[in-house]
Amino acid sequence: MITVLTGGTGGAKFIEGLARVVAPPDLTLIVNTGDDFTCWNLHISPDIDSITYALAGMLSRERGWGVKGDTFECLAIMERLGEPAWFRLGDRDLATHITRTGMLAAGKALSEATRAISTRLGVRQRVLPMSDQRVETRLVTPKGELTFQEYFVRERYRVPVGAVRFDGAEAARPAPGVLEAIRGADAVLIAPSNPVTSIWPILAVPGIREALRQTEAPVVAISPIVGGAAVSGPAAELMRTQGLPASSVGVARAYEDFLSALIADLKDKDEAGAGDLASMNIQFHFARTIMRTDEDKVALAEAALRAAGVGAAAR
């Protein structure tokens, strides 16, 4: 079994490639929910939805989020009604949020709602939220504390960030199946996601980091940083705010206590070959990490499996 920790648009792309080379029953995704928030009284889970849509063949390739071919008629009317419209909820996407919110209101846990929605959309892989309890990523800025979506979408990550915290993490528990998926995996992969706001919220849930330290499976991460910059989004800037260099070395340091291997981009071979890495007991591999085509996604997925020492299981 291959278990993946993932979040963000880079994570969704990577999962699209992995799903082409790993049989569905052998693939479990543990997904960041620190980005979840409430809009129009609906529970929105952006990362769970992106992963679900990617596996269901519904993800918008143009945007990297939401449902392909979606329209925004409801959003336009809501804006005329004076409701918040900075988060772009598509009409087809709304069906997922309405369904999830109804299930949660009826007493289902987020993991139960996620399983029901993904199954109904034809997803055969297992999609797990990191926790059924609310853990909210909050960023300290000159405009006050912002949720991740307020920072990322509304402010377009233009405001400086002083600190990042994960509200509610201390009292949270891993969702059912999360620890078992890590402990029982043949390999654990960490998608090319923002370490600070996509992966650290997962690690902040008590028990998950310990499971990664204790698992006998190799843990392999893919760096989302190429040439000192993030492939997309604010990963590089947020890593610097947390005292990490914006580089593959910084990504390695973000996971240093449990990481077996890191895949860095071919462009960073010189940097990754520097003596700074000698002190870390981490193997370094190199591959093309920018995913523009389906072939790029599959090639990176296969590189990650090779680095973990496991072969691809054909569909």
PDB file of C-alpha atoms in Angstrom, residues 68-187:
ATOM      1  CA  LYS A  68     -13.845  21.396 -14.973  1.00  0.00           C
ATOM      2  CA  GLY A  69     -16.334  23.243 -17.136  1.00  0.00           C
ATOM      3  CA  ASP A  70     -17.930  24.858 -14.110  1.00  0.00           C
ATOM      4  CA  THR A  71     -19.949  28.068 -14.237  1.00  0.00           C
ATOM      5  CA  PHE A  72     -20.272  30.806 -11.628  1.00  0.00           C
ATOM      6  CA  GLU A  73     -23.872  32.009 -11.951  1.00  0.00           C
ATOM      7  CA  CYS A  74     -24.659  31.520  -8.270  1.00  0.00           C
ATOM      8  CA  LEU A  75     -21.530  33.437  -7.286  1.00  0.00           C
ATOM      9  CA  ALA A  76     -22.587  36.376  -9.461  1.00  0.00           C
ATOM     10  CA  ILE A  77     -26.023  36.563  -7.841  1.00  0.00           C
ATOM     11  CA  MET A  78     -24.590  36.180  -4.356  1.00  0.00           C
ATOM     12  CA  GLU A  79     -22.292  39.131  -5.076  1.00  0.00           C
ATOM     13  CA  ARG A  80     -25.312  41.219  -6.182  1.00  0.00           C
ATOM     14  CA  LEU A  81     -26.984  40.241  -2.918  1.00  0.00           C
ATOM     15  CA  GLY A  82     -24.014  41.626  -1.018  1.00  0.00           C
ATOM     16  CA  GLU A  83     -22.666  38.271   0.121  1.00  0.00           C
ATOM     17  CA  PRO A  84     -18.908  37.504   0.219  1.00  0.00           C
ATOM     18  CA  ALA A  85     -17.722  36.630  -3.284  1.00  0.00           C
ATOM     19  CA  TRP A  86     -13.918  36.616  -3.005  1.00  0.00           C
ATOM     20  CA  PHE A  87     -13.810  32.805  -2.829  1.00  0.00           C
ATOM     21  CA  ARG A  88     -14.879  31.488  -6.225  1.00  0.00           C
ATOM     22  CA  LEU A  89     -17.406  28.750  -5.647  1.00  0.00           C
ATOM     23  CA  GLY A  90     -18.547  27.188  -8.904  1.00  0.00           C
ATOM     24  CA  ASP A  91     -22.092  25.993  -9.523  1.00  0.00           C
ATOM     25  CA  ARG A  92     -21.121  22.313  -9.862  1.00  0.00           C
ATOM     26  CA  ASP A  93     -18.683  22.619  -6.973  1.00  0.00           C
ATOM     27  CA  LEU A  94     -21.544  23.903  -4.800  1.00  0.00           C
ATOM     28  CA  ALA A  95     -23.241  20.510  -5.002  1.00  0.00           C
ATOM     29  CA  THR A  96     -20.330  18.961  -3.111  1.00  0.00           C
ATOM     30  CA  HIS A  97     -20.360  21.642  -0.407  1.00  0.00           C
ATOM     31  CA  ILE A  98     -24.130  21.423   0.052  1.00  0.00           C
ATOM     32  CA  THR A  99     -23.946  17.632   0.343  1.00  0.00           C
ATOM     33  CA  ARG A 100     -21.038  17.705   2.800  1.00  0.00           C
ATOM     34  CA  THR A 101     -22.635  20.393   4.958  1.00  0.00           C
ATOM     35  CA  GLY A 102     -25.869  18.415   5.109  1.00  0.00           C
ATOM     36  CA  MET A 103     -24.034  15.262   6.159  1.00  0.00           C
ATOM     37  CA  LEU A 104     -22.110  17.102   8.875  1.00  0.00           C
ATOM     38  CA  ALA A 105     -25.324  18.723  10.130  1.00  0.00           C
ATOM     39  CA  ALA A 106     -26.875  15.244  10.312  1.00  0.00           C
ATOM     40  CA  GLY A 107     -24.093  14.131  12.631  1.00  0.00           C
ATOM     41  CA  LYS A 108     -21.660  12.432  10.268  1.00  0.00           C
ATOM     42  CA  ALA A 109     -17.942  12.935  10.820  1.00  0.00           C
ATOM     43  CA  LEU A 110     -15.872  14.631   8.111  1.00  0.00           C
ATOM     44  CA  SER A 111     -14.217  11.289   7.306  1.00  0.00           C
ATOM     45  CA  GLU A 112     -17.647   9.696   6.806  1.00  0.00           C
ATOM     46  CA  ALA A 113     -18.822  12.535   4.590  1.00  0.00           C
ATOM     47  CA  THR A 114     -15.572  12.379   2.598  1.00  0.00           C
ATOM     48  CA  ARG A 115     -15.916   8.644   2.048  1.00  0.00           C
ATOM     49  CA  ALA A 116     -19.560   8.966   0.979  1.00  0.00           C
ATOM     50  CA  ILE A 117     -18.917  11.825  -1.458  1.00  0.00           C
ATOM     51  CA  SER A 118     -15.812  10.258  -3.019  1.00  0.00           C
ATOM     52  CA  THR A 119     -17.598   6.913  -3.444  1.00  0.00           C
ATOM     53  CA  ARG A 120     -20.604   8.576  -5.071  1.00  0.00           C
ATOM     54  CA  LEU A 121     -18.269  10.373  -7.489  1.00  0.00           C
ATOM     55  CA  GLY A 122     -16.658   7.083  -8.474  1.00  0.00           C
ATOM     56  CA  VAL A 123     -13.369   7.390  -6.606  1.00  0.00           C
ATOM     57  CA  ARG A 124     -11.901   3.971  -5.818  1.00  0.00           C
ATOM     58  CA  GLN A 125      -8.872   5.160  -3.828  1.00  0.00           C
ATOM     59  CA  ARG A 126      -9.192   5.884  -0.108  1.00  0.00           C
ATOM     60  CA  VAL A 127      -9.336   9.608   0.733  1.00  0.00           C
ATOM     61  CA  LEU A 128      -8.910  10.448   4.430  1.00  0.00           C
ATOM     62  CA  PRO A 129      -9.047  13.863   6.072  1.00  0.00           C
ATOM     63  CA  MET A 130      -6.151  14.298   8.501  1.00  0.00           C
ATOM     64  CA  SER A 131      -8.650  14.665  11.366  1.00  0.00           C
ATOM     65  CA  ASP A 132     -12.371  14.773  12.033  1.00  0.00           C
ATOM     66  CA  GLN A 133     -11.769  17.636  14.461  1.00  0.00           C
ATOM     67  CA  ARG A 134     -11.372  21.213  13.293  1.00  0.00           C
ATOM     68  CA  VAL A 135      -7.757  22.325  12.851  1.00  0.00           C
ATOM     69  CA  GLU A 136      -7.454  25.788  11.330  1.00  0.00           C
ATOM     70  CA  THR A 137      -4.290  27.172   9.773  1.00  0.00           C
ATOM     71  CA  ARG A 138      -3.960  30.795  10.866  1.00  0.00           C
ATOM     72  CA  LEU A 139      -1.369  33.292   9.660  1.00  0.00           C
ATOM     73  CA  VAL A 140      -0.263  36.261  11.743  1.00  0.00           C
ATOM     74  CA  THR A 141      -0.054  39.352   9.507  1.00  0.00           C
ATOM     75  CA  PRO A 142      -0.156  43.157   9.873  1.00  0.00           C
ATOM     76  CA  LYS A 143      -3.891  42.837   9.009  1.00  0.00           C
ATOM     77  CA  GLY A 144      -4.384  40.526  11.972  1.00  0.00           C
ATOM     78  CA  GLU A 145      -4.735  36.772  12.053  1.00  0.00           C
ATOM     79  CA  LEU A 146      -6.035  35.410   8.775  1.00  0.00           C
ATOM     80  CA  THR A 147      -7.303  31.988   7.817  1.00  0.00           C
ATOM     81  CA  PHE A 148      -5.348  30.398   5.004  1.00  0.00           C
ATOM     82  CA  GLN A 149      -8.057  31.146   2.421  1.00  0.00           C
ATOM     83  CA  GLU A 150      -8.278  34.788   3.524  1.00  0.00           C
ATOM     84  CA  TYR A 151      -4.496  35.055   3.126  1.00  0.00           C
ATOM     85  CA  PHE A 152      -4.182  33.015  -0.068  1.00  0.00           C
ATOM     86  CA  VAL A 153      -7.330  33.904  -2.048  1.00  0.00           C
ATOM     87  CA  ARG A 154      -8.688  37.175  -0.651  1.00  0.00           C
ATOM     88  CA  GLU A 155      -5.303  38.868  -0.023  1.00  0.00           C
ATOM     89  CA  ARG A 156      -3.547  36.971  -2.869  1.00  0.00           C
ATOM     90  CA  TYR A 157      -0.701  36.214  -0.389  1.00  0.00           C
ATOM     91  CA  ARG A 158       0.575  39.787  -0.705  1.00  0.00           C
ATOM     92  CA  VAL A 159       0.616  40.552   3.025  1.00  0.00           C
ATOM     93  CA  PRO A 160       3.737  39.646   5.015  1.00  0.00           C
ATOM     94  CA  VAL A 161       3.421  36.729   7.420  1.00  0.00           C
ATOM     95  CA  GLY A 162       5.034  36.776  10.846  1.00  0.00           C
ATOM     96  CA  ALA A 163       3.969  33.412  12.191  1.00  0.00           C
ATOM     97  CA  VAL A 164       1.812  30.408  11.346  1.00  0.00           C
ATOM     98  CA  ARG A 165      -0.180  28.399  13.864  1.00  0.00           C
ATOM     99  CA  PHE A 166      -2.642  25.548  13.702  1.00  0.00           C
ATOM    100  CA  ASP A 167      -5.616  26.398  15.876  1.00  0.00           C
ATOM    101  CA  GLY A 168      -7.215  23.351  17.492  1.00  0.00           C
ATOM    102  CA  ALA A 169      -4.407  20.940  16.646  1.00  0.00           C
ATOM    103  CA  GLU A 170      -3.546  20.058  20.233  1.00  0.00           C
ATOM    104  CA  ALA A 171      -7.025  18.664  20.881  1.00  0.00           C
ATOM    105  CA  ALA A 172      -7.388  16.942  17.502  1.00  0.00           C
ATOM    106  CA  ARG A 173      -7.044  13.246  16.804  1.00  0.00           C
ATOM    107  CA  PRO A 174      -6.066  11.538  13.548  1.00  0.00           C
ATOM    108  CA  ALA A 175      -9.116  10.537  11.510  1.00  0.00           C
ATOM    109  CA  PRO A 176      -9.984   6.831  11.513  1.00  0.00           C
ATOM    110  CA  GLY A 177      -7.502   4.898   9.387  1.00  0.00           C
ATOM    111  CA  VAL A 178      -4.798   7.592   9.248  1.00  0.00           C
ATOM    112  CA  LEU A 179      -2.294   6.053  11.651  1.00  0.00           C
ATOM    113  CA  GLU A 180      -2.942   2.552  10.281  1.00  0.00           C
ATOM    114  CA  ALA A 181      -2.333   3.808   6.731  1.00  0.00           C
ATOM    115  CA  ILE A 182       1.075   5.177   7.774  1.00  0.00           C
ATOM    116  CA  ARG A 183       2.125   2.217   9.889  1.00  0.00           C
ATOM    117  CA  GLY A 184       0.953  -0.389   7.378  1.00  0.00           C
ATOM    118  CA  ALA A 185       2.287   1.262   4.226  1.00  0.00           C
ATOM    119  CA  ASP A 186       4.934  -0.157   1.936  1.00  0.00           C
ATOM    120  CA  ALA A 187       5.942   3.441   1.292  1.00  0.00           C
TER     121      ALA A 187
END
